[in-house]
Amino acid sequence: YIICYTVHMIGSIKGKITLKTEKFVIVETNGVGYKLSVSGETLSKLKNKNDEVLFWTHTHVREDIFDLYGFLNREELSFFEMLISVSGIGPKGALTILGVASIETLQKAISTSDISYLTKISGIGKKTAERLIIELRDKVSNKAGEKDEGSLRDELDALEALKSLGYSQ
């Protein structure tokens, strides 16, 4: 058995970015560099290496791992924590999901039970998509109503077009 804990001991980190890679950043504050795993969307919003930034954090502890995940706003952190509450979705999978589309688009896909959209996400099969919908539909249905019906299909069509041009998921 693998024992996982969610620890809320580090709520946020404010400091300067000293390293930026494709999967994580190092944020230095008071002489300590914190490695934060972040989504591709978050990375794209970070401009310069020495910028001061505030990350809202999620601390994930397993018997052999102590990882920090960073988010630029609390809405993204909350959605991440909802995603990892679903059986079969871990923190890395949740970051992958967050990197594919906006939170609003993902909420819409869940609230409208769009399994075909969710299974386009790397690592999400039909059973996991169904679990996501069952476990999160009621939680996200109130938030997803603002986006018009066609925009979800438009984003799916755009994703398919990019894949046909040779871009990866």
PDB file of C-alpha atoms in Angstrom:
ATOM      1  CA  TYR A   1       0.000   0.000   0.000  1.00  0.00           C
ATOM      2  CA  ILE A   2       1.149   3.500  -0.787  1.00  0.00           C
ATOM      3  CA  ILE A   3       0.094   6.045   1.778  1.00  0.00           C
ATOM      4  CA  CYS A   4      -0.546   9.559   0.486  1.00  0.00           C
ATOM      5  CA  TYR A   5      -1.089  12.632   2.588  1.00  0.00           C
ATOM      6  CA  THR A   6      -2.183  16.095   1.688  1.00  0.00           C
ATOM      7  CA  VAL A   7      -0.495  18.532   3.999  1.00  0.00           C
ATOM      8  CA  HIS A   8      -1.459  22.193   4.126  1.00  0.00           C
ATOM      9  CA  MET A   9       1.653  23.432   5.840  1.00  0.00           C
ATOM     10  CA  ILE A  10       2.858  25.748   3.064  1.00  0.00           C
ATOM     11  CA  GLY A  11      -0.040  27.849   1.772  1.00  0.00           C
ATOM     12  CA  SER A  12       1.883  30.222  -0.453  1.00  0.00           C
ATOM     13  CA  ILE A  13       5.386  31.203  -1.457  1.00  0.00           C
ATOM     14  CA  LYS A  14       6.480  34.643  -2.578  1.00  0.00           C
ATOM     15  CA  GLY A  15       9.896  35.179  -4.060  1.00  0.00           C
ATOM     16  CA  LYS A  16      12.023  35.477  -7.176  1.00  0.00           C
ATOM     17  CA  ILE A  17      12.130  32.849  -9.878  1.00  0.00           C
ATOM     18  CA  THR A  18      15.716  31.631 -10.110  1.00  0.00           C
ATOM     19  CA  LEU A  19      15.106  28.719 -12.503  1.00  0.00           C
ATOM     20  CA  LYS A  20      12.341  27.981 -14.984  1.00  0.00           C
ATOM     21  CA  THR A  21      12.084  24.619 -16.779  1.00  0.00           C
ATOM     22  CA  GLU A  22       9.336  22.895 -18.775  1.00  0.00           C
ATOM     23  CA  LYS A  23       7.856  21.245 -15.656  1.00  0.00           C
ATOM     24  CA  PHE A  24       8.849  23.302 -12.624  1.00  0.00           C
ATOM     25  CA  VAL A  25      10.237  26.545 -11.294  1.00  0.00           C
ATOM     26  CA  ILE A  26      12.562  27.306  -8.417  1.00  0.00           C
ATOM     27  CA  VAL A  27      11.355  30.219  -6.315  1.00  0.00           C
ATOM     28  CA  GLU A  28      13.875  31.677  -3.890  1.00  0.00           C
ATOM     29  CA  THR A  29      12.673  33.365  -0.752  1.00  0.00           C
ATOM     30  CA  ASN A  30      14.895  34.279   2.197  1.00  0.00           C
ATOM     31  CA  GLY A  31      17.779  32.230   0.820  1.00  0.00           C
ATOM     32  CA  VAL A  32      15.750  29.029   0.327  1.00  0.00           C
ATOM     33  CA  GLY A  33      14.895  27.757  -3.167  1.00  0.00           C
ATOM     34  CA  TYR A  34      11.557  25.954  -3.385  1.00  0.00           C
ATOM     35  CA  LYS A  35      10.928  23.628  -6.324  1.00  0.00           C
ATOM     36  CA  LEU A  36       7.319  24.031  -7.467  1.00  0.00           C
ATOM     37  CA  SER A  37       5.759  21.813 -10.115  1.00  0.00           C
ATOM     38  CA  VAL A  38       3.533  23.988 -12.293  1.00  0.00           C
ATOM     39  CA  SER A  39       1.263  23.561 -15.309  1.00  0.00           C
ATOM     40  CA  GLY A  40       2.277  24.598 -18.798  1.00  0.00           C
ATOM     41  CA  GLU A  41      -0.347  27.329 -18.617  1.00  0.00           C
ATOM     42  CA  THR A  42       1.300  28.764 -15.502  1.00  0.00           C
ATOM     43  CA  LEU A  43       4.756  28.592 -17.130  1.00  0.00           C
ATOM     44  CA  SER A  44       3.488  30.545 -20.128  1.00  0.00           C
ATOM     45  CA  LYS A  45       2.355  33.370 -17.835  1.00  0.00           C
ATOM     46  CA  LEU A  46       5.779  33.734 -16.200  1.00  0.00           C
ATOM     47  CA  LYS A  47       7.771  36.298 -18.155  1.00  0.00           C
ATOM     48  CA  ASN A  48      11.268  36.894 -16.774  1.00  0.00           C
ATOM     49  CA  LYS A  49      13.485  34.700 -14.664  1.00  0.00           C
ATOM     50  CA  ASN A  50      14.077  37.213 -11.860  1.00  0.00           C
ATOM     51  CA  ASP A  51      10.472  38.401 -11.508  1.00  0.00           C
ATOM     52  CA  GLU A  52       8.989  38.308  -8.028  1.00  0.00           C
ATOM     53  CA  VAL A  53       5.902  36.120  -7.964  1.00  0.00           C
ATOM     54  CA  LEU A  54       3.370  34.788  -5.479  1.00  0.00           C
ATOM     55  CA  PHE A  55       2.397  31.129  -5.804  1.00  0.00           C
ATOM     56  CA  TRP A  56      -0.496  29.521  -3.975  1.00  0.00           C
ATOM     57  CA  THR A  57       0.733  26.052  -3.111  1.00  0.00           C
ATOM     58  CA  HIS A  58      -0.432  22.517  -2.605  1.00  0.00           C
ATOM     59  CA  THR A  59       1.865  20.228  -0.633  1.00  0.00           C
ATOM     60  CA  HIS A  60       1.706  16.550  -1.553  1.00  0.00           C
ATOM     61  CA  VAL A  61       3.407  14.030   0.709  1.00  0.00           C
ATOM     62  CA  ARG A  62       3.829  10.309   0.176  1.00  0.00           C
ATOM     63  CA  GLU A  63       6.058   7.990   2.117  1.00  0.00           C
ATOM     64  CA  ASP A  64       8.877   8.669  -0.376  1.00  0.00           C
ATOM     65  CA  ILE A  65       7.919  12.059  -1.863  1.00  0.00           C
ATOM     66  CA  PHE A  66       7.394  15.602  -0.625  1.00  0.00           C
ATOM     67  CA  ASP A  67       6.276  17.738  -3.584  1.00  0.00           C
ATOM     68  CA  LEU A  68       5.073  21.314  -3.891  1.00  0.00           C
ATOM     69  CA  TYR A  69       2.684  22.394  -6.644  1.00  0.00           C
ATOM     70  CA  GLY A  70       2.361  26.074  -7.489  1.00  0.00           C
ATOM     71  CA  PHE A  71      -0.536  28.112  -8.879  1.00  0.00           C
ATOM     72  CA  LEU A  72      -0.805  31.794  -9.737  1.00  0.00           C
ATOM     73  CA  ASN A  73      -4.367  32.082  -8.448  1.00  0.00           C
ATOM     74  CA  ARG A  74      -6.556  30.396  -5.883  1.00  0.00           C
ATOM     75  CA  GLU A  75      -9.156  29.292  -8.429  1.00  0.00           C
ATOM     76  CA  GLU A  76      -6.564  27.124 -10.192  1.00  0.00           C
ATOM     77  CA  LEU A  77      -5.431  25.696  -6.841  1.00  0.00           C
ATOM     78  CA  SER A  78      -9.025  24.867  -5.867  1.00  0.00           C
ATOM     79  CA  PHE A  79      -9.711  23.159  -9.193  1.00  0.00           C
ATOM     80  CA  PHE A  80      -6.438  21.203  -8.892  1.00  0.00           C
ATOM     81  CA  GLU A  81      -7.471  19.994  -5.436  1.00  0.00           C
ATOM     82  CA  MET A  82     -10.887  18.954  -6.791  1.00  0.00           C
ATOM     83  CA  LEU A  83      -9.184  16.988  -9.566  1.00  0.00           C
ATOM     84  CA  ILE A  84      -6.865  15.090  -7.214  1.00  0.00           C
ATOM     85  CA  SER A  85      -9.833  14.186  -5.017  1.00  0.00           C
ATOM     86  CA  VAL A  86     -10.995  11.907  -7.856  1.00  0.00           C
ATOM     87  CA  SER A  87      -9.781   8.329  -7.554  1.00  0.00           C
ATOM     88  CA  GLY A  88      -7.135   7.615 -10.189  1.00  0.00           C
ATOM     89  CA  ILE A  89      -6.006  11.222 -10.664  1.00  0.00           C
ATOM     90  CA  GLY A  90      -2.798  12.222  -8.952  1.00  0.00           C
ATOM     91  CA  PRO A  91      -1.090  15.588  -8.815  1.00  0.00           C
ATOM     92  CA  LYS A  92       0.883  15.093 -12.044  1.00  0.00           C
ATOM     93  CA  GLY A  93      -2.253  14.022 -13.899  1.00  0.00           C
ATOM     94  CA  ALA A  94      -4.125  17.023 -12.534  1.00  0.00           C
ATOM     95  CA  LEU A  95      -1.363  19.348 -13.809  1.00  0.00           C
ATOM     96  CA  THR A  96      -1.636  17.706 -17.226  1.00  0.00           C
ATOM     97  CA  ILE A  97      -5.385  18.303 -17.221  1.00  0.00           C
ATOM     98  CA  LEU A  98      -4.928  21.948 -16.213  1.00  0.00           C
ATOM     99  CA  GLY A  99      -2.395  22.423 -19.009  1.00  0.00           C
ATOM    100  CA  VAL A 100      -4.815  21.355 -21.752  1.00  0.00           C
ATOM    101  CA  ALA A 101      -7.592  23.923 -21.470  1.00  0.00           C
ATOM    102  CA  SER A 102      -8.950  26.724 -19.348  1.00  0.00           C
ATOM    103  CA  ILE A 103     -10.667  25.886 -16.073  1.00  0.00           C
ATOM    104  CA  GLU A 104     -13.958  27.116 -17.541  1.00  0.00           C
ATOM    105  CA  THR A 105     -13.647  24.752 -20.514  1.00  0.00           C
ATOM    106  CA  LEU A 106     -12.810  21.795 -18.271  1.00  0.00           C
ATOM    107  CA  GLN A 107     -15.733  22.615 -15.977  1.00  0.00           C
ATOM    108  CA  LYS A 108     -18.037  22.783 -18.981  1.00  0.00           C
ATOM    109  CA  ALA A 109     -16.809  19.416 -20.265  1.00  0.00           C
ATOM    110  CA  ILE A 110     -17.436  17.862 -16.843  1.00  0.00           C
ATOM    111  CA  SER A 111     -20.831  19.492 -16.291  1.00  0.00           C
ATOM    112  CA  THR A 112     -22.076  18.491 -19.770  1.00  0.00           C
ATOM    113  CA  SER A 113     -20.652  14.939 -19.428  1.00  0.00           C
ATOM    114  CA  ASP A 114     -18.475  15.376 -22.522  1.00  0.00           C
ATOM    115  CA  ILE A 115     -16.479  12.148 -22.255  1.00  0.00           C
ATOM    116  CA  SER A 116     -15.047  12.537 -25.778  1.00  0.00           C
ATOM    117  CA  TYR A 117     -13.431  15.869 -24.831  1.00  0.00           C
ATOM    118  CA  LEU A 118     -11.983  14.552 -21.571  1.00  0.00           C
ATOM    119  CA  THR A 119     -10.524  11.420 -23.178  1.00  0.00           C
ATOM    120  CA  LYS A 120      -8.554  13.641 -25.596  1.00  0.00           C
ATOM    121  CA  ILE A 121      -6.399  14.610 -22.594  1.00  0.00           C
ATOM    122  CA  SER A 122      -3.230  12.539 -22.377  1.00  0.00           C
ATOM    123  CA  GLY A 123      -3.539   9.915 -19.640  1.00  0.00           C
ATOM    124  CA  ILE A 124      -7.330  10.156 -19.296  1.00  0.00           C
ATOM    125  CA  GLY A 125      -9.173   7.056 -20.439  1.00  0.00           C
ATOM    126  CA  LYS A 126     -12.896   6.461 -20.625  1.00  0.00           C
ATOM    127  CA  LYS A 127     -13.207   5.119 -17.060  1.00  0.00           C
ATOM    128  CA  THR A 128     -11.261   8.016 -15.563  1.00  0.00           C
ATOM    129  CA  ALA A 129     -13.311  10.504 -17.588  1.00  0.00           C
ATOM    130  CA  GLU A 130     -16.512   8.887 -16.328  1.00  0.00           C
ATOM    131  CA  ARG A 131     -15.209   9.056 -12.737  1.00  0.00           C
ATOM    132  CA  LEU A 132     -14.321  12.730 -13.196  1.00  0.00           C
ATOM    133  CA  ILE A 133     -17.839  13.458 -14.403  1.00  0.00           C
ATOM    134  CA  ILE A 134     -19.581  11.456 -11.690  1.00  0.00           C
ATOM    135  CA  GLU A 135     -17.512  12.848  -8.830  1.00  0.00           C
ATOM    136  CA  LEU A 136     -17.218  16.478  -9.957  1.00  0.00           C
ATOM    137  CA  ARG A 137     -20.319  17.262 -12.041  1.00  0.00           C
ATOM    138  CA  ASP A 138     -22.312  18.720  -9.134  1.00  0.00           C
ATOM    139  CA  LYS A 139     -19.316  20.687  -7.867  1.00  0.00           C
ATOM    140  CA  VAL A 140     -18.588  22.381 -11.194  1.00  0.00           C
ATOM    141  CA  SER A 141     -22.048  22.658 -12.801  1.00  0.00           C
ATOM    142  CA  ASN A 142     -22.820  25.963 -11.107  1.00  0.00           C
ATOM    143  CA  LYS A 143     -19.522  27.513 -12.217  1.00  0.00           C
ATOM    144  CA  ALA A 144     -19.536  26.327 -15.822  1.00  0.00           C
ATOM    145  CA  GLY A 145     -22.830  27.828 -16.958  1.00  0.00           C
ATOM    146  CA  GLU A 146     -21.403  31.118 -18.205  1.00  0.00           C
ATOM    147  CA  LYS A 147     -19.615  29.748 -21.275  1.00  0.00           C
ATOM    148  CA  ASP A 148     -21.699  29.407 -24.424  1.00  0.00           C
ATOM    149  CA  GLU A 149     -22.507  25.952 -25.795  1.00  0.00           C
ATOM    150  CA  GLY A 150     -20.485  26.218 -29.006  1.00  0.00           C
ATOM    151  CA  SER A 151     -17.207  27.286 -27.450  1.00  0.00           C
ATOM    152  CA  LEU A 152     -16.446  23.853 -25.987  1.00  0.00           C
ATOM    153  CA  ARG A 153     -16.903  22.225 -29.393  1.00  0.00           C
ATOM    154  CA  ASP A 154     -14.809  25.005 -30.996  1.00  0.00           C
ATOM    155  CA  GLU A 155     -11.944  24.308 -28.596  1.00  0.00           C
ATOM    156  CA  LEU A 156     -12.179  20.568 -29.283  1.00  0.00           C
ATOM    157  CA  ASP A 157     -12.096  21.259 -33.041  1.00  0.00           C
ATOM    158  CA  ALA A 158      -9.056  23.506 -32.594  1.00  0.00           C
ATOM    159  CA  LEU A 159      -7.303  20.794 -30.558  1.00  0.00           C
ATOM    160  CA  GLU A 160      -7.997  18.232 -33.311  1.00  0.00           C
ATOM    161  CA  ALA A 161      -6.727  20.628 -35.993  1.00  0.00           C
ATOM    162  CA  LEU A 162      -3.462  21.219 -34.125  1.00  0.00           C
ATOM    163  CA  LYS A 163      -2.980  17.469 -33.619  1.00  0.00           C
ATOM    164  CA  SER A 164      -3.528  16.880 -37.357  1.00  0.00           C
ATOM    165  CA  LEU A 165      -0.737  19.396 -38.032  1.00  0.00           C
ATOM    166  CA  GLY A 166       1.639  17.278 -35.975  1.00  0.00           C
ATOM    167  CA  TYR A 167       1.477  19.044 -32.618  1.00  0.00           C
ATOM    168  CA  SER A 168       1.401  16.821 -29.548  1.00  0.00           C
ATOM    169  CA  GLN A 169      -1.436  16.824 -27.022  1.00  0.00           C
TER     170      GLN A 169
END
